[in-house]
Tab-separated table of C-alpha atoms in Angstrom:
chain	number	residue	atom	x	y	z
A	11	UNK	CA	30.854	0.552	-9.012
A	12	UNK	CA	31.063	4.065	-10.434
A	13	UNK	CA	31.457	4.867	-14.108
A	14	UNK	CA	33.965	7.595	-14.865
A	15	UNK	CA	34.171	9.202	-18.293
A	16	UNK	CA	36.882	11.610	-19.438
A	17	UNK	CA	35.981	13.756	-22.435
A	18	UNK	CA	37.763	16.358	-24.518
A	19	UNK	CA	37.573	18.093	-27.878
A	20	UNK	CA	40.044	19.959	-30.044
A	21	UNK	CA	40.216	21.481	-33.505
A	22	UNK	CA	41.062	18.002	-34.794
A	23	UNK	CA	38.374	15.863	-33.172
A	24	UNK	CA	37.087	14.457	-29.890
A	25	UNK	CA	38.326	11.899	-27.388
A	26	UNK	CA	36.508	9.830	-24.782
A	27	UNK	CA	38.049	7.539	-22.168
A	28	UNK	CA	35.701	5.264	-20.220
A	29	UNK	CA	36.794	3.905	-16.862
A	30	UNK	CA	35.253	1.995	-13.967
A	31	UNK	CA	36.023	2.803	-10.342
A	32	UNK	CA	35.679	-0.294	-8.205
A	33	UNK	CA	38.497	-0.134	-5.674
A	34	UNK	CA	40.886	0.465	-8.590
A	35	UNK	CA	40.585	2.497	-11.750
A	36	UNK	CA	40.106	0.239	-14.758
A	37	UNK	CA	40.076	1.506	-18.340
A	38	UNK	CA	37.142	0.257	-20.395
A	39	UNK	CA	37.953	-0.208	-24.057
A	40	UNK	CA	37.714	0.950	-26.693
A	41	UNK	CA	39.167	4.435	-26.305
A	42	UNK	CA	37.239	6.723	-28.644
A	43	UNK	CA	39.309	9.040	-30.839
A	44	UNK	CA	37.585	10.433	-33.917
A	45	UNK	CA	37.461	13.573	-36.059
A	46	UNK	CA	34.359	15.743	-35.986
A	47	UNK	CA	32.117	15.775	-39.016
A	48	UNK	CA	29.938	18.469	-40.551
A	49	UNK	CA	29.343	21.790	-38.844
A	50	UNK	CA	31.020	20.769	-35.593
A	51	UNK	CA	34.422	21.041	-37.265
A	52	UNK	CA	34.100	24.835	-37.323
A	53	UNK	CA	31.949	25.320	-34.204
A	54	UNK	CA	33.001	27.253	-31.122
A	55	UNK	CA	35.155	25.114	-28.822
A	56	UNK	CA	32.419	25.197	-26.155
A	57	UNK	CA	29.969	23.485	-28.500
A	58	UNK	CA	32.561	20.901	-29.525
A	59	UNK	CA	33.468	20.182	-25.900
A	60	UNK	CA	29.791	19.935	-24.947
A	61	UNK	CA	29.071	17.625	-27.879
A	62	UNK	CA	31.904	15.304	-26.848
A	63	UNK	CA	30.792	15.155	-23.205
A	64	UNK	CA	27.076	14.708	-23.860
A	65	UNK	CA	27.558	12.213	-26.676
A	66	UNK	CA	29.963	10.271	-24.468
A	67	UNK	CA	27.456	10.035	-21.615
A	68	UNK	CA	24.613	9.034	-23.918
A	69	UNK	CA	26.822	6.445	-25.579
A	70	UNK	CA	27.447	4.943	-22.148
A	71	UNK	CA	23.748	4.886	-21.352
A	72	UNK	CA	22.703	3.406	-24.689
A	73	UNK	CA	25.550	1.208	-25.875
A	74	UNK	CA	27.208	0.279	-22.589
A	75	UNK	CA	23.865	-0.195	-20.868
A	76	UNK	CA	24.588	1.916	-17.801
A	77	UNK	CA	21.757	1.482	-15.297
A	78	UNK	CA	21.406	2.739	-11.723
A	79	UNK	CA	25.016	3.912	-11.447
A	80	UNK	CA	26.771	7.144	-10.581
A	81	UNK	CA	28.438	8.670	-13.630
A	82	UNK	CA	31.461	10.860	-12.944
A	83	UNK	CA	32.201	13.109	-15.920
A	84	UNK	CA	35.583	14.783	-16.274
A	85	UNK	CA	36.169	17.694	-18.642
A	86	UNK	CA	38.826	20.382	-18.872
A	87	UNK	CA	36.316	23.009	-20.058
A	88	UNK	CA	34.842	25.068	-17.205
A	89	UNK	CA	31.808	26.208	-19.200
A	90	UNK	CA	30.866	22.635	-20.075
A	91	UNK	CA	31.307	21.607	-16.447
A	92	UNK	CA	28.949	24.415	-15.405
A	93	UNK	CA	26.371	23.492	-18.028
A	94	UNK	CA	26.335	19.833	-17.019
A	95	UNK	CA	26.105	20.639	-13.305
A	96	UNK	CA	23.193	23.020	-13.739
A	97	UNK	CA	21.569	21.154	-16.658
A	98	UNK	CA	21.345	24.493	-18.414
A	99	UNK	CA	23.101	26.420	-21.165
A	100	UNK	CA	22.327	29.764	-22.761
A	101	UNK	CA	23.232	28.156	-26.090
A	102	UNK	CA	19.997	26.780	-27.544
A	103	UNK	CA	21.593	23.773	-29.222
A	104	UNK	CA	23.543	22.671	-26.152
A	105	UNK	CA	20.536	23.323	-23.920
A	106	UNK	CA	18.487	20.980	-26.112
A	107	UNK	CA	21.136	18.264	-25.826
A	108	UNK	CA	21.259	18.669	-22.050
A	109	UNK	CA	17.482	18.487	-21.716
A	110	UNK	CA	17.433	15.198	-23.617
A	111	UNK	CA	20.341	13.916	-21.556
A	112	UNK	CA	18.493	14.693	-18.314
A	113	UNK	CA	15.548	12.549	-19.442
A	114	UNK	CA	17.808	9.647	-20.385
A	115	UNK	CA	19.650	9.825	-17.053
A	116	UNK	CA	16.324	9.767	-15.206
A	117	UNK	CA	15.047	6.793	-17.184
A	118	UNK	CA	18.281	4.880	-16.548
A	119	UNK	CA	18.270	5.704	-12.829
A	120	UNK	CA	21.725	7.287	-13.114
A	121	UNK	CA	23.124	10.329	-11.339
A	122	UNK	CA	25.714	12.730	-12.705
A	123	UNK	CA	28.767	14.176	-10.986
A	124	UNK	CA	30.984	16.619	-12.874
A	125	UNK	CA	34.622	17.507	-12.365
A	126	UNK	CA	36.823	20.000	-14.160
A	127	UNK	CA	40.544	19.292	-14.420
A	128	UNK	CA	43.443	20.968	-16.248
A	129	UNK	CA	44.105	19.697	-19.760
A	130	UNK	CA	47.398	18.172	-18.594
A	131	UNK	CA	45.415	15.930	-16.220
A	132	UNK	CA	42.776	14.888	-18.747
A	133	UNK	CA	43.615	11.521	-20.377
A	134	UNK	CA	41.088	12.293	-23.134
A	135	UNK	CA	43.236	15.193	-24.345
A	136	UNK	CA	45.608	13.160	-26.603
A	137	UNK	CA	42.753	11.124	-28.181
A	138	UNK	CA	40.902	14.362	-28.937
A	139	UNK	CA	43.941	15.421	-30.957
A	140	UNK	CA	43.908	12.009	-32.693
A	141	UNK	CA	47.017	10.965	-30.745
A	142	UNK	CA	47.511	7.704	-28.819
A	143	UNK	CA	45.988	7.317	-25.354
A	144	UNK	CA	48.567	7.992	-22.622
A	145	UNK	CA	47.896	5.848	-19.553
A	146	UNK	CA	50.496	7.811	-17.577
A	147	UNK	CA	48.227	10.884	-17.642
A	148	UNK	CA	45.479	8.816	-16.087
A	149	UNK	CA	47.706	7.325	-13.424
A	150	UNK	CA	49.806	10.362	-12.524
A	151	UNK	CA	47.143	13.003	-12.807
A	152	UNK	CA	43.763	11.573	-11.996
A	153	UNK	CA	44.539	8.721	-9.609
A	154	UNK	CA	46.561	11.072	-7.394
A	155	UNK	CA	43.564	13.374	-6.957
A	156	UNK	CA	40.873	10.886	-6.009
A	157	UNK	CA	40.150	8.922	-2.898
A	158	UNK	CA	38.905	5.723	-4.484
A	159	UNK	CA	37.374	4.414	-1.269
A	160	UNK	CA	34.347	6.587	-1.867
A	161	UNK	CA	35.135	8.549	-5.041
A	162	UNK	CA	35.427	11.893	-3.246
A	163	UNK	CA	37.744	14.579	-4.506
A	164	UNK	CA	40.927	14.796	-2.504
A	165	UNK	CA	41.041	18.582	-2.876
A	166	UNK	CA	38.028	20.366	-1.387
A	167	UNK	CA	39.706	23.688	-2.179
A	168	UNK	CA	39.694	22.804	-5.869
A	169	UNK	CA	35.987	21.902	-5.646
A	170	UNK	CA	35.195	25.262	-3.999
A	171	UNK	CA	37.146	27.249	-6.584
A	172	UNK	CA	35.558	25.293	-9.413
A	173	UNK	CA	32.039	25.966	-8.096
A	174	UNK	CA	32.820	29.669	-7.700
A	175	UNK	CA	33.945	29.854	-11.337
A	176	UNK	CA	30.765	28.050	-12.336
A	177	UNK	CA	28.592	30.637	-10.612
A	178	UNK	CA	30.446	33.500	-12.275
A	179	UNK	CA	30.148	32.078	-15.765
A	180	UNK	CA	26.672	30.529	-15.622
A	181	UNK	CA	24.997	33.226	-17.693
A	182	UNK	CA	27.384	33.011	-20.633
A	183	UNK	CA	28.634	29.525	-21.282
A	184	UNK	CA	31.694	29.420	-23.462
A	185	UNK	CA	31.565	33.071	-24.527
A	186	UNK	CA	34.929	34.169	-25.966
A	187	UNK	CA	36.861	36.837	-24.118
A	188	UNK	CA	37.226	38.994	-27.222
A	189	UNK	CA	34.447	41.628	-27.069
A	190	UNK	CA	34.251	41.668	-30.842
A	191	UNK	CA	33.074	38.025	-30.890
A	192	UNK	CA	30.773	37.717	-27.885
A	193	UNK	CA	27.506	37.348	-29.744
A	194	UNK	CA	25.583	34.077	-29.545
A	195	UNK	CA	25.579	31.665	-32.483
A	196	UNK	CA	23.741	32.975	-35.516
A	197	UNK	CA	20.680	31.189	-36.850
A	198	UNK	CA	22.751	29.846	-39.732
A	199	UNK	CA	25.375	28.481	-37.348
A	200	UNK	CA	22.719	26.803	-35.202
A	201	UNK	CA	21.257	25.187	-38.305
A	202	UNK	CA	24.670	23.683	-39.013
A	203	UNK	CA	24.930	22.157	-35.531
A	204	UNK	CA	23.533	18.734	-34.638
A	205	UNK	CA	20.072	19.377	-33.200
A	206	UNK	CA	20.024	15.803	-31.932
A	207	UNK	CA	22.593	13.085	-31.357
A	208	UNK	CA	20.397	10.027	-31.769
A	209	UNK	CA	22.965	7.846	-33.484
A	210	UNK	CA	25.278	6.758	-30.700
A	211	UNK	CA	27.144	4.340	-32.930
A	212	UNK	CA	28.807	7.180	-34.815
A	213	UNK	CA	30.606	10.358	-33.854
A	214	UNK	CA	28.793	13.662	-33.281
A	215	UNK	CA	27.858	15.099	-36.651
A	216	UNK	CA	25.304	17.194	-38.428
């Protein structure tokens, strides 16, 4: 079977939906919907989205005991998708999280596959806003786009376009479009971010 995890973050919190693909898509409970704590509440959306995705994967490895499985991660943030695919980020904090994640994936014998979808097709979007999980988003949006016989994407064009965006944005992950705010996080901001996410029983926090 293949583990599939949908992750999202908003200005209110983060949401994670765990599913298992084994002929049919089954939702694994509980759905995680929690507010951010500490410095993450005011962090750039890229850092919040990355924290949700990486914490969600590590939670699966540690608390759900994922071993020797393919993990399919779904996010609606293109920069996070790029960072997870390349196991690299120009943001020091996120790069540290990804480096630790890579070691844990290796030790568990798991492989990572990353997909970016529009927010309207991400079932983790409502939980990230502290709203109820909407199964219809999962069924209408995601199930229609996957061939569950082998987990391949139904749209190769979407995969190509997604990879092309990844290559264009690899150097600057999550940089805002406004030229006046394109600098990297300050030292003070980095100090307020979680340098490690070792406690997988609680939400990402400082």
